[in-house]
Amino acid sequence: MATTIKDVAREAKVSVASVSRALNGSGGVTAATERRVREVAARLRYVPHGAARSLITRRTHTIGALLPDLHGEFFSELIRGIDLEARARGLHLLVSSSHNGADDAAVALRAMQGRVDGIVILSSPGVDADFLRANLPEGLPSVLLNSDVQGGSAAVLNIDNVAGTCAMVRHLVGLGHADIAFVSGPKDNFDARQREAGFRAAMAKLAPKAPLRIVAGNFSESSGYLAGRELLAAKPRPQAVFAANDMMAVGCLQAFKEAGLAVPGDIALAGFDDIPIARYVTPPLSTVRVRIAELGKNAMDLLADLMDRPGVSAASVHTLGCDIVVRESCGAHRNGGATARTSKTTKTTKTRPTTHSSPR
Amino acid sequence: MATTIKDVAREAKVSVASVSRALNGSGGVTAATERRVREVAARLRYVPHGAARSLITRRTHTIGALLPDLHGEFFSELIRGIDLEARARGLHLLVSSSHNGADDAAVALRAMQGRVDGIVILSSPGVDADFLRANLPEGLPSVLLNSDVQGGSAAVLNIDNVAGTCAMVRHLVGLGHADIAFVSGPKDNFDARQREAGFRAAMAKLAPKAPLRIVAGNFSESSGYLAGRELLAAKPRPQAVFAANDMMAVGCLQAFKEAGLAVPGDIALAGFDDIPIARYVTPPLSTVRVRIAELGKNAMDLLADLMDRPGVSAASVHTLGCDIVVRESCGAHRNGGATARTSKTTKTTKTRPTTHSSPR
DNA sequence: AGCCGCCATGAAAACGTTTACGTTGCACCC
DNA sequence: GGGTGCAACGTAAACGTTTTCATGGCGGCT
């Protein structure tokens, strides 16, 4: 039986109202009694019952995070970014990861009803505009991550996949690799679609004469390996391969090594994400870095804004820019002698963070 | 203004009590009214207010996870394991990561008071027996992860660092590398201490004549690099280096490569954790795998047990066994031709999961 | 036919807070 | 000296549920 506000009131010889006022610093209580109440509360180890408080306050001081069942760096970094910022604002974080499929997400969403003041949703296959219209409670402030739903009442925050892809293509073309093959990701993934679109656009602009080569992958290492083999068999071998994520690039690398090709000597290679593995493969992988923790922080900031002014349907679209980090796999370090041993010397180029906000 | 149980009651022409009974399936309501209530509830999109419910029920259906500010694989896998199992039991997960230092953890712990039915605490420097005695609420079911506090009212779940270390030492000795140097982790880390202790014990038993070489590290890659350099300068070079975690092993590898040494030809190498990077460095790193998601699942199971029977101070200590996974860096694959290209062929050996439970 | 007991239902209490409102005491001013 | 205003404090309502208890109806048994 935990100690309640009544116990404190009795012990401090005041009413419960005064205890509440003293502890919440809402004023209307003399300094002496406030001190007495605080002391008694500390002695009794009183901590207010969260449920009771949020029942009357209509505030839970908790935000929810709805994530698909993904493991690895992205997940942890995102949570970390959100949690760090949430904690700075005195908010708690209720996570619901590890659901796959729309039905699963729907029950998770319903269950969060009334337990959170706002919600961050990382979109996944099945979680689209229709899903949200059907399942997202009306007044609940929400931020959509990596989503292409436009209208709605939620703010949307996306990685600038297009700019990132474009920057990498520009870099590769600048190195003389105009004939770039792209390994795409799963069609039902938002980032994958954007990256492919970005690649098409970049090639059209920067290397219009090069053939457009796109081979299908699904973000897995093995699909990258297969794609690598397929590309090796292509008649004129591409000068460079740009994979839509790092794991597929690693798969490609394996295929190239098996075929006895030197990277980047015979063929250049680049990925997307900058997962930790990228810097440890040989040669270290050039890639596009997305600052995931920052993505989480920004999402939390956006959500806090929405929570501050209720009722205002501040639907907006924001974008987080990404850097390209140049290691050895793309051939930029080829000149100047030894290829190895300089894995620490990377050059990063930032795409301008197009935080283009379009409230409607 | 969300719809409440009263709205449903009015619309279905029954009392709120009947609505509650119908929706909770507590019986005592005719099939016809139950159907009518359910239908109205669905139409009105009624979802019970969590705070109100847990105010009366004394159940939040939420468990808390208190974690230090660690990023990367361990964090995400642990959360994933916990969440997966929690979700299977209809529980929510309130995480509070990103605190460093005991004070920070204390406020996080207080804040969880009354918001959770149980709590999983991953111990970190500062979070020790005294801390828990002072800050852990009396009746709250709790599971301590990687902790050496013994008494208390909490269940303790540990990785079997000793068995894992021992298994790796046995493997190395079996390959003929009796002269093993150990790179230790930070002194204030529980796993690090256990692994070092395990190494000492294993060497005393399996290679009593070999010199005991231990060089200090702090789990970081750079500290591993430094340790590697130090070991290279040692008069008789050790036959093998066993790092207390994979990141340090990677640092060692870098040092060895720089010095022109072949791994495992000139010196064998092993790590601990089996982080994803381990399989992608060259040569792939032999290591001790800890199944982190399973650790999280087991913690959740333990916690659920504690929550089921309240009052029973079922303090106990459990251990999760770990596998050793043999790749190329330790030299087991040296025979049989090419060193490369077989990075997929690994052999894993399981230490018996010593789930030794000692209720007191 | 009358009574007993069960079952569906409703009324109301309870959970632990916050807060609107009322009450008191006191200083101040006319 | 009495009215006025303000500050401190207490009382009670309210939040949305669950659950206990009472009540009525009805079927079955004697």
Short mmCIF file of C-alpha atoms in Angstrom, two decimals, chain A residues 10-325:
data_model
loop_
_atom_site.label_atom_id
_atom_site.label_comp_id
_atom_site.label_asym_id
_atom_site.label_seq_id
_atom_site.Cartn_x
_atom_site.Cartn_y
_atom_site.Cartn_z
CA ARG A 10 -2.63 13.96 7.86
CA GLU A 11 1.00 13.87 8.89
CA ALA A 12 1.60 17.51 8.01
CA LYS A 13 -1.69 18.58 9.60
CA VAL A 14 -3.00 20.29 6.50
CA SER A 15 -5.60 19.45 3.88
CA VAL A 16 -4.86 17.46 0.76
CA ALA A 17 -5.39 20.59 -1.27
CA SER A 18 -2.56 22.33 0.51
CA VAL A 19 -0.30 19.36 -0.03
CA SER A 20 -1.04 19.45 -3.70
CA ARG A 21 -0.42 23.17 -3.86
CA ALA A 22 2.79 22.96 -1.87
CA LEU A 23 4.24 20.16 -3.95
CA ASN A 24 3.25 21.57 -7.30
CA GLY A 25 4.43 25.05 -6.47
CA SER A 26 1.13 26.48 -7.61
CA GLY A 27 1.34 29.16 -4.90
CA GLY A 28 -1.33 30.08 -2.41
CA VAL A 29 0.52 28.47 0.40
CA THR A 30 2.79 29.99 2.98
CA ALA A 31 6.49 29.30 2.90
CA ALA A 32 6.37 27.63 6.29
CA THR A 33 3.70 25.10 5.39
CA GLU A 34 5.30 24.41 2.04
CA ARG A 35 8.50 23.54 3.82
CA ARG A 36 6.67 21.38 6.34
CA VAL A 37 4.77 19.55 3.60
CA ARG A 38 7.87 18.99 1.53
CA GLU A 39 9.67 17.59 4.52
CA VAL A 40 6.87 15.20 5.40
CA ALA A 41 6.53 14.12 1.78
CA ALA A 42 10.23 13.37 1.60
CA ARG A 43 10.15 11.49 4.89
CA LEU A 44 7.20 9.39 3.77
CA ARG A 45 8.76 8.92 0.31
CA TYR A 46 5.58 10.16 -1.21
CA VAL A 47 5.41 10.23 -4.96
CA PRO A 48 2.13 11.22 -6.59
CA HIS A 49 0.16 8.53 -8.35
CA GLY A 50 0.62 9.16 -12.03
CA ALA A 51 -2.68 7.67 -13.13
CA ALA A 52 -4.74 9.70 -10.70
CA ARG A 53 -2.94 12.82 -11.69
CA SER A 54 -3.34 12.34 -15.40
CA LEU A 55 -6.97 11.39 -14.93
CA ILE A 56 -7.77 14.88 -13.74
CA THR A 57 -5.06 16.76 -15.60
CA ARG A 58 -5.72 15.17 -18.98
CA ARG A 59 -1.97 15.03 -19.38
CA THR A 60 0.17 11.93 -19.25
CA HIS A 61 3.54 13.53 -19.81
CA THR A 62 4.25 10.59 -22.02
CA ILE A 63 4.73 10.31 -25.73
CA GLY A 64 4.46 7.16 -27.76
CA ALA A 65 6.70 5.78 -30.44
CA LEU A 66 5.23 3.34 -32.91
CA LEU A 67 7.88 1.42 -34.78
CA PRO A 68 7.97 -1.61 -37.04
CA ASP A 69 9.95 -4.65 -36.05
CA LEU A 70 13.34 -3.47 -37.14
CA HIS A 71 16.56 -4.21 -35.45
CA GLY A 72 19.90 -2.60 -35.58
CA GLU A 73 21.32 0.81 -35.60
CA PHE A 74 18.40 2.71 -36.99
CA PHE A 75 16.09 1.59 -34.26
CA SER A 76 18.40 2.30 -31.38
CA GLU A 77 19.63 5.61 -32.65
CA LEU A 78 16.13 6.82 -33.34
CA ILE A 79 14.89 5.89 -29.90
CA ARG A 80 17.96 7.44 -28.40
CA GLY A 81 17.38 10.72 -30.19
CA ILE A 82 13.74 10.82 -29.23
CA ASP A 83 14.33 9.81 -25.64
CA LEU A 84 17.12 12.30 -25.11
CA GLU A 85 14.96 15.16 -26.23
CA ALA A 86 11.86 13.87 -24.47
CA ARG A 87 13.72 13.60 -21.23
CA ALA A 88 14.99 17.13 -21.63
CA ARG A 89 11.35 18.20 -21.78
CA GLY A 90 10.30 16.06 -18.84
CA LEU A 91 8.42 13.58 -20.97
CA HIS A 92 8.40 9.82 -20.84
CA LEU A 93 8.62 7.49 -23.77
CA LEU A 94 6.27 4.62 -24.39
CA VAL A 95 7.65 2.50 -27.18
CA SER A 96 5.86 -0.06 -29.18
CA SER A 97 8.28 -1.56 -31.57
CA SER A 98 8.20 -4.97 -33.10
CA HIS A 99 4.91 -4.98 -34.86
CA ASN A 100 4.61 -6.11 -38.39
CA GLY A 101 1.54 -5.59 -40.45
CA ALA A 102 -1.23 -3.05 -40.28
CA ASP A 103 -3.47 -5.00 -37.92
CA ASP A 104 -0.73 -5.30 -35.39
CA ALA A 105 0.00 -1.61 -35.63
CA ALA A 106 -3.67 -0.81 -35.26
CA VAL A 107 -4.03 -2.53 -31.92
CA ALA A 108 -0.82 -0.92 -30.73
CA LEU A 109 -2.18 2.44 -31.74
CA ARG A 110 -5.49 1.87 -30.01
CA ALA A 111 -3.73 0.71 -26.89
CA MET A 112 -1.79 3.93 -26.73
CA GLN A 113 -5.02 5.87 -26.74
CA GLY A 114 -5.23 7.87 -23.55
CA ARG A 115 -1.81 6.79 -22.41
CA VAL A 116 0.15 9.36 -24.38
CA ASP A 117 -0.04 13.06 -25.13
CA GLY A 118 1.44 12.65 -28.57
CA ILE A 119 2.89 10.05 -30.83
CA VAL A 120 5.73 9.51 -33.27
CA ILE A 121 5.01 7.03 -36.00
CA LEU A 122 7.67 5.51 -38.17
CA SER A 123 5.85 4.48 -41.26
CA SER A 124 6.14 0.97 -42.57
CA PRO A 125 4.39 -1.05 -45.23
CA GLY A 126 0.72 -1.10 -44.34
CA VAL A 127 0.88 2.10 -42.36
CA ASP A 128 -0.27 4.52 -45.04
CA ALA A 129 -2.67 7.40 -45.39
CA ASP A 130 -5.76 5.20 -45.21
CA PHE A 131 -4.48 3.38 -42.18
CA LEU A 132 -3.85 6.60 -40.35
CA ARG A 133 -7.20 8.09 -41.25
CA ALA A 134 -8.84 5.00 -39.82
CA ASN A 135 -6.74 4.50 -36.72
CA LEU A 136 -5.20 7.77 -35.66
CA PRO A 137 -7.33 9.43 -32.98
CA GLU A 138 -8.65 12.80 -34.01
CA GLY A 139 -7.01 15.26 -31.69
CA LEU A 140 -3.80 13.41 -30.91
CA PRO A 141 -0.71 15.36 -31.93
CA SER A 142 1.40 13.14 -34.12
CA VAL A 143 4.55 13.19 -36.18
CA LEU A 144 5.05 10.88 -39.11
CA LEU A 145 8.55 9.75 -39.93
CA ASN A 146 9.58 8.73 -43.42
CA SER A 147 6.09 8.89 -44.72
CA ASP A 148 4.56 10.11 -47.92
CA VAL A 149 1.13 10.90 -46.59
CA GLN A 150 0.63 14.56 -47.22
CA GLY A 151 -2.63 15.85 -45.87
CA GLY A 152 -3.89 14.67 -42.54
CA SER A 153 -3.45 16.46 -39.27
CA ALA A 154 0.06 15.18 -38.62
CA ALA A 155 3.43 16.74 -39.17
CA VAL A 156 5.71 14.80 -41.47
CA LEU A 157 9.47 14.54 -41.12
CA ASN A 158 11.50 12.89 -43.80
CA ILE A 159 15.09 12.10 -44.55
CA ASP A 160 16.23 13.98 -47.62
CA ASN A 161 16.80 10.83 -49.62
CA VAL A 162 16.68 12.65 -52.90
CA ALA A 163 19.33 15.20 -52.02
CA GLY A 164 21.52 12.49 -50.48
CA THR A 165 21.30 10.28 -53.54
CA CYS A 166 21.92 13.22 -55.80
CA ALA A 167 25.00 14.26 -53.86
CA MET A 168 26.47 10.80 -54.13
CA VAL A 169 25.77 10.57 -57.84
CA ARG A 170 27.40 13.94 -58.30
CA HIS A 171 30.41 12.76 -56.41
CA LEU A 172 30.70 9.58 -58.45
CA VAL A 173 30.25 11.40 -61.73
CA GLY A 174 32.87 13.90 -60.62
CA LEU A 175 35.29 11.01 -60.17
CA GLY A 176 34.68 10.00 -63.73
CA HIS A 177 32.24 7.18 -63.05
CA ALA A 178 29.34 8.23 -65.19
CA ASP A 179 28.10 4.71 -65.85
CA ILE A 180 26.50 4.03 -62.48
CA ALA A 181 24.27 1.07 -61.70
CA PHE A 182 21.75 1.39 -58.92
CA VAL A 183 20.64 -1.43 -56.64
CA SER A 184 17.16 -0.56 -55.48
CA GLY A 185 15.33 -1.48 -52.29
CA PRO A 186 11.92 -3.03 -51.65
CA LYS A 187 9.09 -1.35 -53.48
CA ASP A 188 6.93 -1.04 -50.38
CA ASN A 189 9.54 0.94 -48.51
CA PHE A 190 9.28 4.69 -48.60
CA ASP A 191 12.98 5.41 -48.36
CA ALA A 192 13.72 2.88 -51.06
CA ARG A 193 11.26 4.49 -53.44
CA GLN A 194 12.61 7.96 -52.76
CA ARG A 195 16.18 6.87 -53.22
CA GLU A 196 15.43 5.27 -56.52
CA ALA A 197 13.53 8.34 -57.66
CA GLY A 198 16.44 10.48 -56.53
CA PHE A 199 18.82 8.34 -58.50
CA ARG A 200 16.76 8.60 -61.64
CA ALA A 201 16.52 12.34 -61.30
CA ALA A 202 20.21 12.75 -60.55
CA MET A 203 21.26 10.63 -63.50
CA ALA A 204 18.95 12.50 -65.82
CA LYS A 205 20.54 15.73 -64.76
CA LEU A 206 24.17 14.78 -64.20
CA ALA A 207 24.84 11.94 -66.61
CA PRO A 208 22.10 12.08 -69.23
CA LYS A 209 24.10 10.07 -71.73
CA ALA A 210 24.84 7.15 -69.44
CA PRO A 211 22.53 4.14 -69.62
CA LEU A 212 20.08 3.90 -66.74
CA ARG A 213 20.76 0.64 -64.98
CA ILE A 214 18.67 -0.36 -62.03
CA VAL A 215 18.64 -3.82 -60.54
CA ALA A 216 16.18 -4.88 -57.89
CA GLY A 217 17.12 -5.64 -54.31
CA ASN A 218 15.30 -5.74 -51.02
CA PHE A 219 17.74 -4.09 -48.59
CA SER A 220 19.17 -7.44 -47.50
CA GLU A 221 22.80 -8.38 -47.80
CA SER A 222 22.00 -11.46 -49.85
CA SER A 223 19.92 -9.48 -52.32
CA GLY A 224 22.89 -7.16 -52.69
CA TYR A 225 25.13 -10.12 -53.34
CA LEU A 226 22.80 -11.36 -56.06
CA ALA A 227 22.58 -7.91 -57.56
CA GLY A 228 26.37 -7.71 -57.57
CA ARG A 229 26.64 -10.97 -59.46
CA GLU A 230 24.06 -9.83 -61.95
CA LEU A 231 25.93 -6.60 -62.57
CA LEU A 232 29.20 -8.41 -63.10
CA ALA A 233 27.61 -10.37 -65.89
CA ALA A 234 26.40 -7.23 -67.63
CA LYS A 235 27.95 -6.61 -70.99
CA PRO A 236 29.81 -3.38 -70.40
CA ARG A 237 30.47 -3.63 -66.71
CA PRO A 238 29.28 -0.50 -64.91
CA GLN A 239 31.97 1.80 -63.63
CA ALA A 240 30.30 2.21 -60.28
CA VAL A 241 27.58 0.57 -58.24
CA PHE A 242 25.41 2.61 -55.93
CA ALA A 243 23.33 0.51 -53.55
CA ALA A 244 20.21 1.92 -51.92
CA ASN A 245 21.50 0.86 -48.52
CA ASP A 246 24.76 -0.24 -46.96
CA MET A 247 23.88 -3.87 -46.35
CA MET A 248 23.31 -4.41 -50.07
CA ALA A 249 26.55 -2.61 -50.80
CA VAL A 250 28.29 -5.05 -48.50
CA GLY A 251 26.67 -7.89 -50.41
CA CYS A 252 27.92 -6.40 -53.66
CA LEU A 253 31.38 -6.10 -52.22
CA GLN A 254 31.37 -9.78 -51.38
CA ALA A 255 30.33 -10.64 -54.93
CA PHE A 256 33.03 -8.43 -56.40
CA LYS A 257 35.70 -9.91 -54.16
CA GLU A 258 34.62 -13.40 -55.10
CA ALA A 259 34.95 -12.50 -58.78
CA GLY A 260 38.44 -11.22 -58.14
CA LEU A 261 37.59 -7.63 -58.86
CA ALA A 262 39.36 -4.84 -57.02
CA VAL A 263 37.26 -2.18 -55.35
CA PRO A 264 37.54 0.62 -56.23
CA GLY A 265 40.21 -0.17 -58.81
CA ASP A 266 38.02 -2.18 -61.13
CA ILE A 267 34.67 -0.99 -59.94
CA ALA A 268 33.59 1.71 -57.51
CA LEU A 269 31.00 1.15 -54.83
CA ALA A 270 28.79 3.29 -52.63
CA GLY A 271 26.00 2.70 -50.14
CA PHE A 272 23.43 4.59 -48.12
CA ASP A 273 22.88 4.89 -44.35
CA ASP A 274 26.40 4.80 -42.94
CA ILE A 275 25.79 1.89 -40.64
CA PRO A 276 28.75 1.15 -38.35
CA ILE A 277 29.80 -1.78 -40.48
CA ALA A 278 30.46 0.55 -43.39
CA ARG A 279 33.75 1.78 -42.02
CA TYR A 280 35.03 -1.68 -41.14
CA VAL A 281 34.68 -3.56 -44.39
CA THR A 282 37.65 -3.61 -46.74
CA PRO A 283 37.80 -1.24 -48.43
CA PRO A 284 35.81 1.08 -46.19
CA LEU A 285 32.53 1.97 -47.80
CA SER A 286 31.65 5.39 -49.11
CA THR A 287 28.09 6.11 -48.23
CA VAL A 288 25.40 8.66 -47.46
CA ARG A 289 25.05 9.32 -43.79
CA VAL A 290 21.69 9.99 -42.22
CA ARG A 291 21.93 11.40 -38.75
CA ILE A 292 19.33 9.20 -37.14
CA ALA A 293 19.55 10.48 -33.59
CA GLU A 294 19.04 13.96 -34.93
CA LEU A 295 16.02 12.70 -36.82
CA GLY A 296 14.59 11.49 -33.54
CA LYS A 297 15.37 14.74 -31.80
CA ASN A 298 13.72 16.77 -34.52
CA ALA A 299 10.67 14.54 -34.44
CA MET A 300 10.39 15.14 -30.73
CA ASP A 301 10.76 18.88 -31.21
CA LEU A 302 8.05 18.87 -33.82
CA LEU A 303 5.79 16.86 -31.59
CA ALA A 304 6.36 19.18 -28.66
CA ASP A 305 5.36 22.10 -30.85
CA LEU A 306 2.15 20.35 -31.81
CA MET A 307 1.40 19.54 -28.20
CA ASP A 308 1.90 23.11 -27.10
CA ARG A 309 -0.80 24.54 -29.26
CA PRO A 310 -3.69 22.15 -29.42
CA GLY A 311 -6.38 22.30 -32.01
CA VAL A 312 -4.16 23.96 -34.56
CA SER A 313 -3.89 21.51 -37.41
CA ALA A 314 -0.31 22.45 -38.17
CA ALA A 315 0.19 19.85 -40.86
CA SER A 316 3.61 20.44 -42.31
CA VAL A 317 6.41 18.67 -44.09
CA HIS A 318 10.00 18.85 -42.91
CA THR A 319 13.15 17.35 -44.27
CA LEU A 320 16.40 16.42 -42.63
CA GLY A 321 19.43 16.76 -44.86
CA CYS A 322 22.12 14.12 -45.02
CA ASP A 323 25.88 14.06 -45.57
CA ILE A 324 27.91 12.01 -47.93
CA VAL A 325 30.94 10.44 -46.35
#
